[in-house]
Amino acid sequence: MSAESISNTGAARARKVDLRVIGPLVALVVLILIGVMLNPNFLSYSNVTNVLARSAFIGIIAIGMTFVITAGGLDLSVGSMAAFVAGLMIMAMNWLSVSMGDSVVVILLGIVLALGAGLAAGFINGILITRAGIEAFILTLGTMGIYRSLITWLADGGTLSLGSGLSSLYSPVYYGGILGLSWPIIVFALLAILGEIVMRHTAFGRHCAAIGSNEKVARYSSVHVQRVKLATYVLLGLSVGIAVVMYVPRLGSASATTGLLWELEAIAAVIIGGTLLKGGFGRVWGTVVGVLILSLISNLLNLTDFVSPYLNGAIQGVVIILAVVLQRNSGPAR
Amino acid sequence: MSEPILALKGVTKSFGPIEVLHGVDFALRPGEVHALIGENGAGKSTTMKILAGYLSQTRGEIILDGKPIEFTGSDQVEDLGIIMIHQEFNLAEHLSVDQNVFLGRELKRGWRLDHRAMRTRTAELMSRLESRADPATPVSEISVPEKQMVEIAKALSRQARVLIMDEPTAVLTERETEVLFRQVERLRDEGVAILYTSHKLGEVKRIADRVTVLRDGIMVRSDLIDDVTEDDMATAMVGRELSDLYPPKSDRGAEPILEVSNVSVRGVVENASLTLHRGEVLGIGGLVGSGRTELAEAIAGLRPRTGTVMLKGQPLAAGQVAQAMKAGLVYLTEDRKGAGLLLEKSLRENLTLPLLKDFGRPLIDRKREEAALDRAIEDFAIKVPARNMAVGDLSGGNQQKLLLAKTLLSDPDVVIIDEPTRGIDIGTKQQVYNLIADLAAGGRSIIVISSEMPELIGLASRVVVMHAGRVAGELAGDAVTENGIVRLAMGMEQSGKENAA
Ligand SMILES: Nc1ncnc2c1ncn2[C@@H]1O[C@H](COP(=O)(O)OP(=O)(O)OP(=O)(O)O)[C@@H](O)[C@H]1O
Ligand SMILES: [Mg+2]
């Protein structure tokens, strides 16, 4: 280590942390300004709500992911888990509607099932990681493949569609709303606020950060390390369930490509937002900003013909790398 | 007197707006052991890091062989023959002992690593240090003092002209310290300039040729060792006369509060039993590696164990830390950095971590946390340059005080303290000893594990001594003497078994 890098700690750190705090926000504002300059319709009501509603699925998952990553874990399975849960939900609702008709009760049962399935899937990941001691990366890589293959099998390589009667009954959950805001946006916003409070102001959030920071210290400080880690995966599973509940009414279908790469987008959003990938520090509002940045980029590319939308992935990639570089330069020295 | 190799001239150092060194002048001479002493936070580590090029000074000059020099990086510093052993370990936990010793300077045969040569060299160095650590074991699996020995081996393996050691003996027993000092004397005779710091003044008297005292970033005196007494040193450090180091021992009650019977931990502790009474200070002595820490951790629910532990007549389940804390038993770890504190978090977050539920549910009450921190800073005289700083930036001794505050936050009935005064200065030591005595007088019961014999003798009315994982014996009252403890610790009664552990 050079003398230079060591003297970068201490008081100099305090200033830099500020930069890290506002970094993602600055990026978001810059993106919005660019958007307004390139296309006057950018800030129109319909575009803004469109962007927000599309962000909501990844966003809800990313909030759960923030806790997992803060506690030093990772979950690669959320995208295929979402597809699998969506498939299950659709099949169950179609089956129920045969005997019960296209009723609200069927939809409510479907919702309960989706939430339960998400919860269970998260629990399975969590229990295997904490009790069987399997590395999170490997385990969730495995379950990612399993769920993806299960949904492909369930759909027989094609698409599972919700019956049209149910579909029109359910669609207000995505398209409807109150006060001009659609339900996905409202749910996303509420979960974000709740998540932020839990992360910053409850023992659970503090324990997540402590475990991610140094698991042994947490254990010696009588934190229930395994229990908290398990809870983060269960919460993430639940947030996948919630995202599915919001997602299914949008298209009324699920297929082998549903939720493809969602896990990477969610993880990227978390990191862009300033949560440390190695754990120990996380913030939910940052994740929200990260999600917005990612979806604004693709929205911008679609609205303007400046750069081909096919380059969306490339530009998002650059943003992710920049975010991590910024983090490394100003993160706490270890 | 020979010319200095390395010197500081008018060096100041600021961290942000806070200046912690105020114009320090200082010279290291070949063949001389120089001790730098001072209270916690006085700036010893900072001075040493500047000398070894790990920190850059704010003002002033570093002089090497009579000429001012700018350090550009650790490679250059090492090439100049300046080697530093840090107060906190700098070891790669997942690498083996020999890989650590040769980290960055691996021995090669052609383009391939010469594993065998590195292993043999390491084994040689470790045996010179009389350490039993196997070069092939990962560092994460060896004990704290063994880690220190690895650091020392690492330093010995390089061609040093200047060897700087920041509290190398804080984690060592007296016997291990003696081993280290023999190596130090050998290096001194070879003409190496040695700078070292310690809070154990007896030890300074024993090994140093010259002693310099730092108080609040100012050099207050520098003398040849023969011109000063231990009392002089302590007074110069603290800036006032120190009265008796150890408070009077209070009488213990007759009522047993903690009964440990036949506790075993696979491979390290065998059938250990002991009893602690209300209001008692019980010492546990023994060599490092004799199973003291493992026994304590097993009692506190941090390790799997067999056997029974009864607290206030109720059994404590094995492996349940939180339950033990709730029942009123806590353990203060000897491994401050690895198991005690979250170094990149603030003081507040560290202090309240074990007891967050008591600071408001469901939402944490920030004000109450701040108030608790205020109290801790005051009660334990923690020196905090900036309140929201990361704990890792506190001086080592102040970290220890914070750890004490954190452990005692739950107001436990039974406290097991592993190396209570590791790395803390003599003034604060006295405070800690008084605190322990006050706790005992207030009806709490304390187990003190210590490698410092005088500490055990000064504090405890009864001492249990461990040897090779077993309780070798117990001393009480006037029988608590250095000689008695050493005899038991060395396993004199069960000779021939010393290598069993
Ligand atoms: N990176 C840093 N940022 C801010 N303050 C620092 C930093 N490093 C050290 N300090 C402060 O500088 C002062 C001197 O610290 P230093 O570590 O040199 O003390 P020390 O004499 O070695 O004490 P100890 O005996 O406790 O090890 C302390 O008040 C410490 O908190
Ligand atoms: Mg120090």
mmCIF file with all atom_site columns, N, CA and C in Angstrom, chain A residues 175-203:
data_model
loop_
_atom_site.group_PDB
_atom_site.id
_atom_site.type_symbol
_atom_site.label_atom_id
_atom_site.label_alt_id
_atom_site.label_comp_id
_atom_site.label_asym_id
_atom_site.label_entity_id
_atom_site.label_seq_id
_atom_site.pdbx_PDB_ins_code
_atom_site.Cartn_x
_atom_site.Cartn_y
_atom_site.Cartn_z
_atom_site.occupancy
_atom_site.B_iso_or_equiv
_atom_site.pdbx_formal_charge
_atom_site.auth_seq_id
_atom_site.auth_comp_id
_atom_site.auth_asym_id
_atom_site.auth_atom_id
_atom_site.pdbx_PDB_model_num
ATOM 1  N N  . TYR A 1 175 ? -53.016 -2.043 -14.582 1.00 0.00 ? 175 TYR A N  1
ATOM 2  C CA . TYR A 1 175 ? -53.351 -0.830 -15.338 1.00 0.00 ? 175 TYR A CA 1
ATOM 3  C C  . TYR A 1 175 ? -54.117 0.188  -14.508 1.00 0.00 ? 175 TYR A C  1
ATOM 4  N N  . GLY A 1 176 ? -54.800 -0.259 -13.469 1.00 0.00 ? 176 GLY A N  1
ATOM 5  C CA . GLY A 1 176 ? -55.582 0.674  -12.670 1.00 0.00 ? 176 GLY A CA 1
ATOM 6  C C  . GLY A 1 176 ? -54.746 1.348  -11.597 1.00 0.00 ? 176 GLY A C  1
ATOM 7  N N  . GLY A 1 177 ? -55.403 2.147  -10.769 1.00 0.00 ? 177 GLY A N  1
ATOM 8  C CA . GLY A 1 177 ? -54.670 2.795  -9.688  1.00 0.00 ? 177 GLY A CA 1
ATOM 9  C C  . GLY A 1 177 ? -55.525 3.850  -9.046  1.00 0.00 ? 177 GLY A C  1
ATOM 10 N N  . ILE A 1 178 ? -54.892 4.666  -8.174  1.00 0.00 ? 178 ILE A N  1
ATOM 11 C CA . ILE A 1 178 ? -55.616 5.803  -7.616  1.00 0.00 ? 178 ILE A CA 1
ATOM 12 C C  . ILE A 1 178 ? -54.742 7.035  -7.747  1.00 0.00 ? 178 ILE A C  1
ATOM 13 N N  . LEU A 1 179 ? -55.385 8.194  -7.762  1.00 0.00 ? 179 LEU A N  1
ATOM 14 C CA . LEU A 1 179 ? -54.689 9.473  -7.839  1.00 0.00 ? 179 LEU A CA 1
ATOM 15 C C  . LEU A 1 179 ? -53.759 9.527  -9.051  1.00 0.00 ? 179 LEU A C  1
ATOM 16 N N  . GLY A 1 180 ? -54.131 8.835  -10.096 1.00 0.00 ? 180 GLY A N  1
ATOM 17 C CA . GLY A 1 180 ? -53.320 8.889  -11.315 1.00 0.00 ? 180 GLY A CA 1
ATOM 18 C C  . GLY A 1 180 ? -52.061 8.044  -11.255 1.00 0.00 ? 180 GLY A C  1
ATOM 19 N N  . LEU A 1 181 ? -51.912 7.298  -10.175 1.00 0.00 ? 181 LEU A N  1
ATOM 20 C CA . LEU A 1 181 ? -50.741 6.421  -10.076 1.00 0.00 ? 181 LEU A CA 1
ATOM 21 C C  . LEU A 1 181 ? -51.210 4.971  -10.173 1.00 0.00 ? 181 LEU A C  1
ATOM 22 N N  . SER A 1 182 ? -50.508 4.173  -10.949 1.00 0.00 ? 182 SER A N  1
ATOM 23 C CA . SER A 1 182 ? -50.944 2.790  -11.068 1.00 0.00 ? 182 SER A CA 1
ATOM 24 C C  . SER A 1 182 ? -50.492 1.991  -9.842  1.00 0.00 ? 182 SER A C  1
ATOM 25 N N  . TRP A 1 183 ? -51.141 0.865  -9.619  1.00 0.00 ? 183 TRP A N  1
ATOM 26 C CA . TRP A 1 183 ? -50.842 0.075  -8.425  1.00 0.00 ? 183 TRP A CA 1
ATOM 27 C C  . TRP A 1 183 ? -49.383 -0.337 -8.316  1.00 0.00 ? 183 TRP A C  1
ATOM 28 N N  . PRO A 1 184 ? -48.754 -0.802 -9.402  1.00 0.00 ? 184 PRO A N  1
ATOM 29 C CA . PRO A 1 184 ? -47.344 -1.180 -9.247  1.00 0.00 ? 184 PRO A CA 1
ATOM 30 C C  . PRO A 1 184 ? -46.486 -0.042 -8.699  1.00 0.00 ? 184 PRO A C  1
ATOM 31 N N  . ILE A 1 185 ? -46.760 1.181  -9.184  1.00 0.00 ? 185 ILE A N  1
ATOM 32 C CA . ILE A 1 185 ? -45.973 2.321  -8.696  1.00 0.00 ? 185 ILE A CA 1
ATOM 33 C C  . ILE A 1 185 ? -46.222 2.536  -7.211  1.00 0.00 ? 185 ILE A C  1
ATOM 34 N N  . ILE A 1 186 ? -47.490 2.440  -6.838  1.00 0.00 ? 186 ILE A N  1
ATOM 35 C CA . ILE A 1 186 ? -47.820 2.677  -5.429  1.00 0.00 ? 186 ILE A CA 1
ATOM 36 C C  . ILE A 1 186 ? -47.166 1.619  -4.538  1.00 0.00 ? 186 ILE A C  1
ATOM 37 N N  . VAL A 1 187 ? -47.281 0.365  -4.977  1.00 0.00 ? 187 VAL A N  1
ATOM 38 C CA . VAL A 1 187 ? -46.697 -0.712 -4.163  1.00 0.00 ? 187 VAL A CA 1
ATOM 39 C C  . VAL A 1 187 ? -45.170 -0.556 -4.069  1.00 0.00 ? 187 VAL A C  1
ATOM 40 N N  . PHE A 1 188 ? -44.563 -0.244 -5.209  1.00 0.00 ? 188 PHE A N  1
ATOM 41 C CA . PHE A 1 188 ? -43.111 -0.029 -5.240  1.00 0.00 ? 188 PHE A CA 1
ATOM 42 C C  . PHE A 1 188 ? -42.727 1.080  -4.260  1.00 0.00 ? 188 PHE A C  1
ATOM 43 N N  . ALA A 1 189 ? -43.442 2.193  -4.322  1.00 0.00 ? 189 ALA A N  1
ATOM 44 C CA . ALA A 1 189 ? -43.120 3.336  -3.458  1.00 0.00 ? 189 ALA A CA 1
ATOM 45 C C  . ALA A 1 189 ? -43.283 2.969  -1.989  1.00 0.00 ? 189 ALA A C  1
ATOM 46 N N  . LEU A 1 190 ? -44.390 2.282  -1.681  1.00 0.00 ? 190 LEU A N  1
ATOM 47 C CA . LEU A 1 190 ? -44.623 1.925  -0.283  1.00 0.00 ? 190 LEU A CA 1
ATOM 48 C C  . LEU A 1 190 ? -43.544 0.976  0.232   1.00 0.00 ? 190 LEU A C  1
ATOM 49 N N  . LEU A 1 191 ? -43.210 -0.016 -0.614  1.00 0.00 ? 191 LEU A N  1
ATOM 50 C CA . LEU A 1 191 ? -42.179 -0.975 -0.184  1.00 0.00 ? 191 LEU A CA 1
ATOM 51 C C  . LEU A 1 191 ? -40.831 -0.286 -0.036  1.00 0.00 ? 191 LEU A C  1
ATOM 52 N N  . ALA A 1 192 ? -40.562 0.683  -0.919  1.00 0.00 ? 192 ALA A N  1
ATOM 53 C CA . ALA A 1 192 ? -39.289 1.389  -0.829  1.00 0.00 ? 192 ALA A CA 1
ATOM 54 C C  . ALA A 1 192 ? -39.191 2.142  0.489   1.00 0.00 ? 192 ALA A C  1
ATOM 55 N N  . ILE A 1 193 ? -40.284 2.819  0.847   1.00 0.00 ? 193 ILE A N  1
ATOM 56 C CA . ILE A 1 193 ? -40.270 3.580  2.105   1.00 0.00 ? 193 ILE A CA 1
ATOM 57 C C  . ILE A 1 193 ? -40.112 2.623  3.289   1.00 0.00 ? 193 ILE A C  1
ATOM 58 N N  . LEU A 1 194 ? -40.894 1.557  3.249   1.00 0.00 ? 194 LEU A N  1
ATOM 59 C CA . LEU A 1 194 ? -40.812 0.568  4.323   1.00 0.00 ? 194 LEU A CA 1
ATOM 60 C C  . LEU A 1 194 ? -39.396 -0.016 4.410   1.00 0.00 ? 194 LEU A C  1
ATOM 61 N N  . GLY A 1 195 ? -38.857 -0.370 3.242   1.00 0.00 ? 195 GLY A N  1
ATOM 62 C CA . GLY A 1 195 ? -37.514 -0.960 3.206   1.00 0.00 ? 195 GLY A CA 1
ATOM 63 C C  . GLY A 1 195 ? -36.472 -0.013 3.766   1.00 0.00 ? 195 GLY A C  1
ATOM 64 N N  . GLU A 1 196 ? -36.586 1.240  3.398   1.00 0.00 ? 196 GLU A N  1
ATOM 65 C CA . GLU A 1 196 ? -35.615 2.225  3.883   1.00 0.00 ? 196 GLU A CA 1
ATOM 66 C C  . GLU A 1 196 ? -35.684 2.341  5.405   1.00 0.00 ? 196 GLU A C  1
ATOM 67 N N  . ILE A 1 197 ? -36.910 2.360  5.914   1.00 0.00 ? 197 ILE A N  1
ATOM 68 C CA . ILE A 1 197 ? -37.056 2.467  7.368   1.00 0.00 ? 197 ILE A CA 1
ATOM 69 C C  . ILE A 1 197 ? -36.479 1.234  8.057   1.00 0.00 ? 197 ILE A C  1
ATOM 70 N N  . VAL A 1 198 ? -36.793 0.068  7.508   1.00 0.00 ? 198 VAL A N  1
ATOM 71 C CA . VAL A 1 198 ? -36.301 -1.165 8.119   1.00 0.00 ? 198 VAL A CA 1
ATOM 72 C C  . VAL A 1 198 ? -34.772 -1.187 8.094   1.00 0.00 ? 198 VAL A C  1
ATOM 73 N N  . MET A 1 199 ? -34.204 -0.790 6.957   1.00 0.00 ? 199 MET A N  1
ATOM 74 C CA . MET A 1 199 ? -32.750 -0.836 6.839   1.00 0.00 ? 199 MET A CA 1
ATOM 75 C C  . MET A 1 199 ? -32.066 0.119  7.807   1.00 0.00 ? 199 MET A C  1
ATOM 76 N N  . ARG A 1 200 ? -32.621 1.316  7.931   1.00 0.00 ? 200 ARG A N  1
ATOM 77 C CA . ARG A 1 200 ? -31.912 2.341  8.699   1.00 0.00 ? 200 ARG A CA 1
ATOM 78 C C  . ARG A 1 200 ? -32.307 2.413  10.155  1.00 0.00 ? 200 ARG A C  1
ATOM 79 N N  . HIS A 1 201 ? -33.514 2.028  10.444  1.00 0.00 ? 201 HIS A N  1
ATOM 80 C CA . HIS A 1 201 ? -33.982 2.332  11.795  1.00 0.00 ? 201 HIS A CA 1
ATOM 81 C C  . HIS A 1 201 ? -34.397 1.123  12.614  1.00 0.00 ? 201 HIS A C  1
ATOM 82 N N  . THR A 1 202 ? -34.188 -0.077 12.107  1.00 0.00 ? 202 THR A N  1
ATOM 83 C CA . THR A 1 202 ? -34.555 -1.223 12.935  1.00 0.00 ? 202 THR A CA 1
ATOM 84 C C  . THR A 1 202 ? -33.330 -2.088 13.221  1.00 0.00 ? 202 THR A C  1
ATOM 85 N N  . ALA A 1 203 ? -33.483 -2.914 14.243  1.00 0.00 ? 203 ALA A N  1
ATOM 86 C CA . ALA A 1 203 ? -32.401 -3.824 14.615  1.00 0.00 ? 203 ALA A CA 1
ATOM 87 C C  . ALA A 1 203 ? -32.080 -4.756 13.453  1.00 0.00 ? 203 ALA A C  1
#
